[in-house]
Amino acid sequence: MRKICVRCILTLLVIIFSACSKQNILDELEHIKFIGNDNPQKALAMLDSLEFDIRESNDYIRSKYDLLRIRLNDKADYHPNSDIVIKRLVEYFEKEGSLSEKQEVYFYAGSVYRDLQDTPRALEYFFKSLDFSNNNKDCDSIMLRNTYSNLHYLQYRVQ
């Protein structure tokens, strides 16, 4: 009986510590996101230091990490070479994401396709981001502004 009790306590402690580390990683990603608003190069360096811990985490944390990497690369004006990562992220957040996460992933999908010179897909994803921002009272207003700006830019270029 005592062995069972000790095992239960140890199992509970392992669960608590793993839950705390998950929250710590998410908090660290939010901190890096905040720094990336002003200094994306520094934030990218900080993000690189977390890669080992992230790759051993669950799908949600890995997806948040990859989306943050795309965001920081966009802010640093580094153009993507392909759409492989953003396709996976769009698929994941369509199923698992909140409205705000969907707004963000569609916005950055639009940005990736804009940088890849695929205007029709860029417009499609920017419009999807716009839809999720209109249906969400907690939408990111700066991202909404940037969505309208990108839509204007792309439509102007088409003309």
mmCIF file with all atom_site columns, C-alpha atoms in Angstrom:
data_model
loop_
_atom_site.group_PDB
_atom_site.id
_atom_site.type_symbol
_atom_site.label_atom_id
_atom_site.label_alt_id
_atom_site.label_comp_id
_atom_site.label_asym_id
_atom_site.label_entity_id
_atom_site.label_seq_id
_atom_site.pdbx_PDB_ins_code
_atom_site.Cartn_x
_atom_site.Cartn_y
_atom_site.Cartn_z
_atom_site.occupancy
_atom_site.B_iso_or_equiv
_atom_site.pdbx_formal_charge
_atom_site.auth_seq_id
_atom_site.auth_comp_id
_atom_site.auth_asym_id
_atom_site.auth_atom_id
_atom_site.pdbx_PDB_model_num
ATOM 1   C CA . MET A 1 1   ? 0.000   0.000  0.000   1.00 0.00 ? 1   MET A CA 1
ATOM 2   C CA . ARG A 1 2   ? 2.800   2.399  0.871   1.00 0.00 ? 2   ARG A CA 1
ATOM 3   C CA . LYS A 1 3   ? 4.558   1.734  -2.462  1.00 0.00 ? 3   LYS A CA 1
ATOM 4   C CA . ILE A 1 4   ? 1.406   2.613  -4.365  1.00 0.00 ? 4   ILE A CA 1
ATOM 5   C CA . CYS A 1 5   ? 1.059   5.859  -2.448  1.00 0.00 ? 5   CYS A CA 1
ATOM 6   C CA . VAL A 1 6   ? 4.691   6.807  -3.122  1.00 0.00 ? 6   VAL A CA 1
ATOM 7   C CA . ARG A 1 7   ? 4.279   6.032  -6.840  1.00 0.00 ? 7   ARG A CA 1
ATOM 8   C CA . CYS A 1 8   ? 1.142   8.165  -7.018  1.00 0.00 ? 8   CYS A CA 1
ATOM 9   C CA . ILE A 1 9   ? 2.916   11.089 -5.372  1.00 0.00 ? 9   ILE A CA 1
ATOM 10  C CA . LEU A 1 10  ? 5.910   10.768 -7.699  1.00 0.00 ? 10  LEU A CA 1
ATOM 11  C CA . THR A 1 11  ? 3.640   10.589 -10.738 1.00 0.00 ? 11  THR A CA 1
ATOM 12  C CA . LEU A 1 12  ? 1.765   13.658 -9.561  1.00 0.00 ? 12  LEU A CA 1
ATOM 13  C CA . LEU A 1 13  ? 5.036   15.574 -9.087  1.00 0.00 ? 13  LEU A CA 1
ATOM 14  C CA . VAL A 1 14  ? 6.214   14.660 -12.584 1.00 0.00 ? 14  VAL A CA 1
ATOM 15  C CA . ILE A 1 15  ? 2.916   15.882 -14.054 1.00 0.00 ? 15  ILE A CA 1
ATOM 16  C CA . ILE A 1 16  ? 3.113   19.146 -12.107 1.00 0.00 ? 16  ILE A CA 1
ATOM 17  C CA . PHE A 1 17  ? 6.707   19.821 -13.177 1.00 0.00 ? 17  PHE A CA 1
ATOM 18  C CA . SER A 1 18  ? 5.992   19.081 -16.829 1.00 0.00 ? 18  SER A CA 1
ATOM 19  C CA . ALA A 1 19  ? 2.961   21.392 -16.750 1.00 0.00 ? 19  ALA A CA 1
ATOM 20  C CA . CYS A 1 20  ? 5.042   24.160 -15.191 1.00 0.00 ? 20  CYS A CA 1
ATOM 21  C CA . SER A 1 21  ? 7.775   23.788 -17.799 1.00 0.00 ? 21  SER A CA 1
ATOM 22  C CA . LYS A 1 22  ? 5.163   24.005 -20.578 1.00 0.00 ? 22  LYS A CA 1
ATOM 23  C CA . GLN A 1 23  ? 3.875   27.276 -19.153 1.00 0.00 ? 23  GLN A CA 1
ATOM 24  C CA . ASN A 1 24  ? 7.422   28.577 -18.704 1.00 0.00 ? 24  ASN A CA 1
ATOM 25  C CA . ILE A 1 25  ? 8.181   27.900 -22.363 1.00 0.00 ? 25  ILE A CA 1
ATOM 26  C CA . LEU A 1 26  ? 4.987   29.637 -23.478 1.00 0.00 ? 26  LEU A CA 1
ATOM 27  C CA . ASP A 1 27  ? 5.820   32.607 -21.235 1.00 0.00 ? 27  ASP A CA 1
ATOM 28  C CA . GLU A 1 28  ? 9.320   32.741 -22.732 1.00 0.00 ? 28  GLU A CA 1
ATOM 29  C CA . LEU A 1 29  ? 7.851   32.696 -26.253 1.00 0.00 ? 29  LEU A CA 1
ATOM 30  C CA . GLU A 1 30  ? 5.566   35.613 -25.316 1.00 0.00 ? 30  GLU A CA 1
ATOM 31  C CA . HIS A 1 31  ? 8.559   37.520 -23.939 1.00 0.00 ? 31  HIS A CA 1
ATOM 32  C CA . ILE A 1 32  ? 10.504  36.917 -27.152 1.00 0.00 ? 32  ILE A CA 1
ATOM 33  C CA . LYS A 1 33  ? 7.468   38.004 -29.189 1.00 0.00 ? 33  LYS A CA 1
ATOM 34  C CA . PHE A 1 34  ? 7.359   41.267 -27.218 1.00 0.00 ? 34  PHE A CA 1
ATOM 35  C CA . ILE A 1 35  ? 11.081  41.905 -27.789 1.00 0.00 ? 35  ILE A CA 1
ATOM 36  C CA . GLY A 1 36  ? 10.626  41.075 -31.473 1.00 0.00 ? 36  GLY A CA 1
ATOM 37  C CA . ASN A 1 37  ? 8.285   44.029 -31.901 1.00 0.00 ? 37  ASN A CA 1
ATOM 38  C CA . ASP A 1 38  ? 11.268  46.389 -31.540 1.00 0.00 ? 38  ASP A CA 1
ATOM 39  C CA . ASN A 1 39  ? 14.299  44.205 -32.221 1.00 0.00 ? 39  ASN A CA 1
ATOM 40  C CA . PRO A 1 40  ? 13.516  41.138 -34.368 1.00 0.00 ? 40  PRO A CA 1
ATOM 41  C CA . GLN A 1 41  ? 17.180  40.137 -34.838 1.00 0.00 ? 41  GLN A CA 1
ATOM 42  C CA . LYS A 1 42  ? 17.747  39.951 -31.088 1.00 0.00 ? 42  LYS A CA 1
ATOM 43  C CA . ALA A 1 43  ? 14.484  38.046 -30.660 1.00 0.00 ? 43  ALA A CA 1
ATOM 44  C CA . LEU A 1 44  ? 15.533  35.548 -33.340 1.00 0.00 ? 44  LEU A CA 1
ATOM 45  C CA . ALA A 1 45  ? 18.781  34.927 -31.459 1.00 0.00 ? 45  ALA A CA 1
ATOM 46  C CA . MET A 1 46  ? 16.807  34.402 -28.247 1.00 0.00 ? 46  MET A CA 1
ATOM 47  C CA . LEU A 1 47  ? 14.445  32.050 -30.061 1.00 0.00 ? 47  LEU A CA 1
ATOM 48  C CA . ASP A 1 48  ? 17.344  29.973 -31.367 1.00 0.00 ? 48  ASP A CA 1
ATOM 49  C CA . SER A 1 49  ? 18.465  29.319 -27.799 1.00 0.00 ? 49  SER A CA 1
ATOM 50  C CA . LEU A 1 50  ? 15.112  27.589 -27.077 1.00 0.00 ? 50  LEU A CA 1
ATOM 51  C CA . GLU A 1 51  ? 15.109  25.252 -30.068 1.00 0.00 ? 51  GLU A CA 1
ATOM 52  C CA . PHE A 1 52  ? 16.355  22.164 -28.213 1.00 0.00 ? 52  PHE A CA 1
ATOM 53  C CA . ASP A 1 53  ? 13.689  22.482 -25.503 1.00 0.00 ? 53  ASP A CA 1
ATOM 54  C CA . ILE A 1 54  ? 10.983  23.226 -28.056 1.00 0.00 ? 54  ILE A CA 1
ATOM 55  C CA . ARG A 1 55  ? 11.655  20.194 -30.237 1.00 0.00 ? 55  ARG A CA 1
ATOM 56  C CA . GLU A 1 56  ? 11.040  17.937 -27.232 1.00 0.00 ? 56  GLU A CA 1
ATOM 57  C CA . SER A 1 57  ? 7.707   19.626 -26.464 1.00 0.00 ? 57  SER A CA 1
ATOM 58  C CA . ASN A 1 58  ? 4.186   18.916 -27.690 1.00 0.00 ? 58  ASN A CA 1
ATOM 59  C CA . ASP A 1 59  ? 2.693   19.930 -31.060 1.00 0.00 ? 59  ASP A CA 1
ATOM 60  C CA . TYR A 1 60  ? 1.114   23.105 -29.710 1.00 0.00 ? 60  TYR A CA 1
ATOM 61  C CA . ILE A 1 61  ? 4.377   24.509 -28.358 1.00 0.00 ? 61  ILE A CA 1
ATOM 62  C CA . ARG A 1 62  ? 6.286   23.528 -31.505 1.00 0.00 ? 62  ARG A CA 1
ATOM 63  C CA . SER A 1 63  ? 3.627   25.213 -33.635 1.00 0.00 ? 63  SER A CA 1
ATOM 64  C CA . LYS A 1 64  ? 3.713   28.387 -31.534 1.00 0.00 ? 64  LYS A CA 1
ATOM 65  C CA . TYR A 1 65  ? 7.516   28.371 -31.839 1.00 0.00 ? 65  TYR A CA 1
ATOM 66  C CA . ASP A 1 66  ? 7.418   27.967 -35.628 1.00 0.00 ? 66  ASP A CA 1
ATOM 67  C CA . LEU A 1 67  ? 4.773   30.688 -35.978 1.00 0.00 ? 67  LEU A CA 1
ATOM 68  C CA . LEU A 1 68  ? 6.865   33.025 -33.848 1.00 0.00 ? 68  LEU A CA 1
ATOM 69  C CA . ARG A 1 69  ? 9.897   32.284 -36.041 1.00 0.00 ? 69  ARG A CA 1
ATOM 70  C CA . ILE A 1 70  ? 7.882   33.209 -39.156 1.00 0.00 ? 70  ILE A CA 1
ATOM 71  C CA . ARG A 1 71  ? 6.659   36.373 -37.443 1.00 0.00 ? 71  ARG A CA 1
ATOM 72  C CA . LEU A 1 72  ? 10.180  37.453 -36.450 1.00 0.00 ? 72  LEU A CA 1
ATOM 73  C CA . ASN A 1 73  ? 11.592  36.677 -39.888 1.00 0.00 ? 73  ASN A CA 1
ATOM 74  C CA . ASP A 1 74  ? 8.811   38.776 -41.425 1.00 0.00 ? 74  ASP A CA 1
ATOM 75  C CA . LYS A 1 75  ? 9.563   41.675 -39.084 1.00 0.00 ? 75  LYS A CA 1
ATOM 76  C CA . ALA A 1 76  ? 13.295  41.390 -39.862 1.00 0.00 ? 76  ALA A CA 1
ATOM 77  C CA . ASP A 1 77  ? 12.496  41.436 -43.608 1.00 0.00 ? 77  ASP A CA 1
ATOM 78  C CA . TYR A 1 78  ? 13.913  37.963 -44.213 1.00 0.00 ? 78  TYR A CA 1
ATOM 79  C CA . HIS A 1 79  ? 12.041  36.413 -47.106 1.00 0.00 ? 79  HIS A CA 1
ATOM 80  C CA . PRO A 1 80  ? 11.000  32.758 -46.962 1.00 0.00 ? 80  PRO A CA 1
ATOM 81  C CA . ASN A 1 81  ? 12.242  30.243 -49.517 1.00 0.00 ? 81  ASN A CA 1
ATOM 82  C CA . SER A 1 82  ? 9.161   28.023 -49.417 1.00 0.00 ? 82  SER A CA 1
ATOM 83  C CA . ASP A 1 83  ? 5.732   27.650 -47.870 1.00 0.00 ? 83  ASP A CA 1
ATOM 84  C CA . ILE A 1 84  ? 6.266   24.242 -46.262 1.00 0.00 ? 84  ILE A CA 1
ATOM 85  C CA . VAL A 1 85  ? 6.228   25.450 -42.652 1.00 0.00 ? 85  VAL A CA 1
ATOM 86  C CA . ILE A 1 86  ? 3.313   27.842 -43.004 1.00 0.00 ? 86  ILE A CA 1
ATOM 87  C CA . LYS A 1 87  ? 1.180   25.167 -44.706 1.00 0.00 ? 87  LYS A CA 1
ATOM 88  C CA . ARG A 1 88  ? 1.692   22.882 -41.721 1.00 0.00 ? 88  ARG A CA 1
ATOM 89  C CA . LEU A 1 89  ? 0.917   25.706 -39.294 1.00 0.00 ? 89  LEU A CA 1
ATOM 90  C CA . VAL A 1 90  ? -2.274  26.701 -41.106 1.00 0.00 ? 90  VAL A CA 1
ATOM 91  C CA . GLU A 1 91  ? -3.441  23.088 -41.039 1.00 0.00 ? 91  GLU A CA 1
ATOM 92  C CA . TYR A 1 92  ? -2.630  22.745 -37.327 1.00 0.00 ? 92  TYR A CA 1
ATOM 93  C CA . PHE A 1 93  ? -4.213  26.022 -36.174 1.00 0.00 ? 93  PHE A CA 1
ATOM 94  C CA . GLU A 1 94  ? -7.334  25.467 -38.315 1.00 0.00 ? 94  GLU A CA 1
ATOM 95  C CA . LYS A 1 95  ? -8.016  22.426 -36.144 1.00 0.00 ? 95  LYS A CA 1
ATOM 96  C CA . GLU A 1 96  ? -6.546  23.416 -32.771 1.00 0.00 ? 96  GLU A CA 1
ATOM 97  C CA . GLY A 1 97  ? -6.246  27.202 -32.670 1.00 0.00 ? 97  GLY A CA 1
ATOM 98  C CA . SER A 1 98  ? -8.232  29.962 -31.035 1.00 0.00 ? 98  SER A CA 1
ATOM 99  C CA . LEU A 1 99  ? -9.701  32.799 -33.107 1.00 0.00 ? 99  LEU A CA 1
ATOM 100 C CA . SER A 1 100 ? -6.687  34.990 -32.330 1.00 0.00 ? 100 SER A CA 1
ATOM 101 C CA . GLU A 1 101 ? -4.255  32.247 -33.325 1.00 0.00 ? 101 GLU A CA 1
ATOM 102 C CA . LYS A 1 102 ? -6.169  31.698 -36.563 1.00 0.00 ? 102 LYS A CA 1
ATOM 103 C CA . GLN A 1 103 ? -6.057  35.432 -37.295 1.00 0.00 ? 103 GLN A CA 1
ATOM 104 C CA . GLU A 1 104 ? -2.306  35.393 -36.747 1.00 0.00 ? 104 GLU A CA 1
ATOM 105 C CA . VAL A 1 105 ? -1.521  32.247 -38.752 1.00 0.00 ? 105 VAL A CA 1
ATOM 106 C CA . TYR A 1 106 ? -3.602  33.436 -41.708 1.00 0.00 ? 106 TYR A CA 1
ATOM 107 C CA . PHE A 1 107 ? -1.949  36.854 -41.595 1.00 0.00 ? 107 PHE A CA 1
ATOM 108 C CA . TYR A 1 108 ? 1.534   35.331 -41.682 1.00 0.00 ? 108 TYR A CA 1
ATOM 109 C CA . ALA A 1 109 ? 0.479   32.863 -44.373 1.00 0.00 ? 109 ALA A CA 1
ATOM 110 C CA . GLY A 1 110 ? -0.540  35.900 -46.417 1.00 0.00 ? 110 GLY A CA 1
ATOM 111 C CA . SER A 1 111 ? 2.835   37.483 -45.680 1.00 0.00 ? 111 SER A CA 1
ATOM 112 C CA . VAL A 1 112 ? 4.712   34.351 -46.752 1.00 0.00 ? 112 VAL A CA 1
ATOM 113 C CA . TYR A 1 113 ? 2.818   34.174 -50.039 1.00 0.00 ? 113 TYR A CA 1
ATOM 114 C CA . ARG A 1 114 ? 3.263   37.918 -50.573 1.00 0.00 ? 114 ARG A CA 1
ATOM 115 C CA . ASP A 1 115 ? 7.031   37.463 -50.206 1.00 0.00 ? 115 ASP A CA 1
ATOM 116 C CA . LEU A 1 116 ? 6.929   34.434 -52.530 1.00 0.00 ? 116 LEU A CA 1
ATOM 117 C CA . GLN A 1 117 ? 5.170   36.654 -55.137 1.00 0.00 ? 117 GLN A CA 1
ATOM 118 C CA . ASP A 1 118 ? 2.007   34.501 -55.060 1.00 0.00 ? 118 ASP A CA 1
ATOM 119 C CA . THR A 1 119 ? -0.519  37.333 -54.966 1.00 0.00 ? 119 THR A CA 1
ATOM 120 C CA . PRO A 1 120 ? -3.735  35.282 -55.315 1.00 0.00 ? 120 PRO A CA 1
ATOM 121 C CA . ARG A 1 121 ? -2.874  33.074 -52.334 1.00 0.00 ? 121 ARG A CA 1
ATOM 122 C CA . ALA A 1 122 ? -1.618  36.050 -50.345 1.00 0.00 ? 122 ALA A CA 1
ATOM 123 C CA . LEU A 1 123 ? -4.933  37.810 -50.891 1.00 0.00 ? 123 LEU A CA 1
ATOM 124 C CA . GLU A 1 124 ? -6.843  34.662 -49.942 1.00 0.00 ? 124 GLU A CA 1
ATOM 125 C CA . TYR A 1 125 ? -5.023  34.333 -46.622 1.00 0.00 ? 125 TYR A CA 1
ATOM 126 C CA . PHE A 1 126 ? -5.183  38.039 -45.794 1.00 0.00 ? 126 PHE A CA 1
ATOM 127 C CA . PHE A 1 127 ? -8.947  37.921 -46.365 1.00 0.00 ? 127 PHE A CA 1
ATOM 128 C CA . LYS A 1 128 ? -9.213  34.871 -44.083 1.00 0.00 ? 128 LYS A CA 1
ATOM 129 C CA . SER A 1 129 ? -7.262  36.759 -41.418 1.00 0.00 ? 129 SER A CA 1
ATOM 130 C CA . LEU A 1 130 ? -9.672  39.636 -41.853 1.00 0.00 ? 130 LEU A CA 1
ATOM 131 C CA . ASP A 1 131 ? -12.632 37.269 -41.375 1.00 0.00 ? 131 ASP A CA 1
ATOM 132 C CA . PHE A 1 132 ? -11.235 35.934 -38.106 1.00 0.00 ? 132 PHE A CA 1
ATOM 133 C CA . SER A 1 133 ? -10.481 39.426 -36.825 1.00 0.00 ? 133 SER A CA 1
ATOM 134 C CA . ASN A 1 134 ? -14.034 40.570 -37.578 1.00 0.00 ? 134 ASN A CA 1
ATOM 135 C CA . ASN A 1 135 ? -15.474 37.571 -35.704 1.00 0.00 ? 135 ASN A CA 1
ATOM 136 C CA . ASN A 1 136 ? -13.223 38.073 -32.668 1.00 0.00 ? 136 ASN A CA 1
ATOM 137 C CA . LYS A 1 137 ? -13.767 40.823 -30.118 1.00 0.00 ? 137 LYS A CA 1
ATOM 138 C CA . ASP A 1 138 ? -10.200 40.209 -28.810 1.00 0.00 ? 138 ASP A CA 1
ATOM 139 C CA . CYS A 1 139 ? -8.551  40.518 -32.212 1.00 0.00 ? 139 CYS A CA 1
ATOM 140 C CA . ASP A 1 140 ? -5.101  42.024 -32.569 1.00 0.00 ? 140 ASP A CA 1
ATOM 141 C CA . SER A 1 141 ? -5.899  45.523 -33.849 1.00 0.00 ? 141 SER A CA 1
ATOM 142 C CA . ILE A 1 142 ? -2.347  46.139 -35.090 1.00 0.00 ? 142 ILE A CA 1
ATOM 143 C CA . MET A 1 143 ? -2.473  42.927 -37.107 1.00 0.00 ? 143 MET A CA 1
ATOM 144 C CA . LEU A 1 144 ? -5.872  44.015 -38.442 1.00 0.00 ? 144 LEU A CA 1
ATOM 145 C CA . ARG A 1 145 ? -4.368  47.323 -39.516 1.00 0.00 ? 145 ARG A CA 1
ATOM 146 C CA . ASN A 1 146 ? -1.461  45.503 -41.173 1.00 0.00 ? 146 ASN A CA 1
ATOM 147 C CA . THR A 1 147 ? -3.907  43.168 -42.922 1.00 0.00 ? 147 THR A CA 1
ATOM 148 C CA . TYR A 1 148 ? -5.702  46.124 -44.494 1.00 0.00 ? 148 TYR A CA 1
ATOM 149 C CA . SER A 1 149 ? -2.345  47.642 -45.433 1.00 0.00 ? 149 SER A CA 1
ATOM 150 C CA . ASN A 1 150 ? -1.210  44.434 -47.129 1.00 0.00 ? 150 ASN A CA 1
ATOM 151 C CA . LEU A 1 151 ? -4.535  44.057 -48.946 1.00 0.00 ? 151 LEU A CA 1
ATOM 152 C CA . HIS A 1 152 ? -4.192  47.614 -50.247 1.00 0.00 ? 152 HIS A CA 1
ATOM 153 C CA . TYR A 1 153 ? -0.594  47.019 -51.304 1.00 0.00 ? 153 TYR A CA 1
ATOM 154 C CA . LEU A 1 154 ? -1.389  43.777 -53.139 1.00 0.00 ? 154 LEU A CA 1
ATOM 155 C CA . GLN A 1 155 ? -4.477  45.139 -54.868 1.00 0.00 ? 155 GLN A CA 1
ATOM 156 C CA . TYR A 1 156 ? -2.578  48.232 -55.941 1.00 0.00 ? 156 TYR A CA 1
ATOM 157 C CA . ARG A 1 157 ? 0.225   46.051 -57.365 1.00 0.00 ? 157 ARG A CA 1
ATOM 158 C CA . VAL A 1 158 ? -2.261  43.982 -59.338 1.00 0.00 ? 158 VAL A CA 1
ATOM 159 C CA . GLN A 1 159 ? -3.546  47.091 -61.059 1.00 0.00 ? 159 GLN A CA 1
#
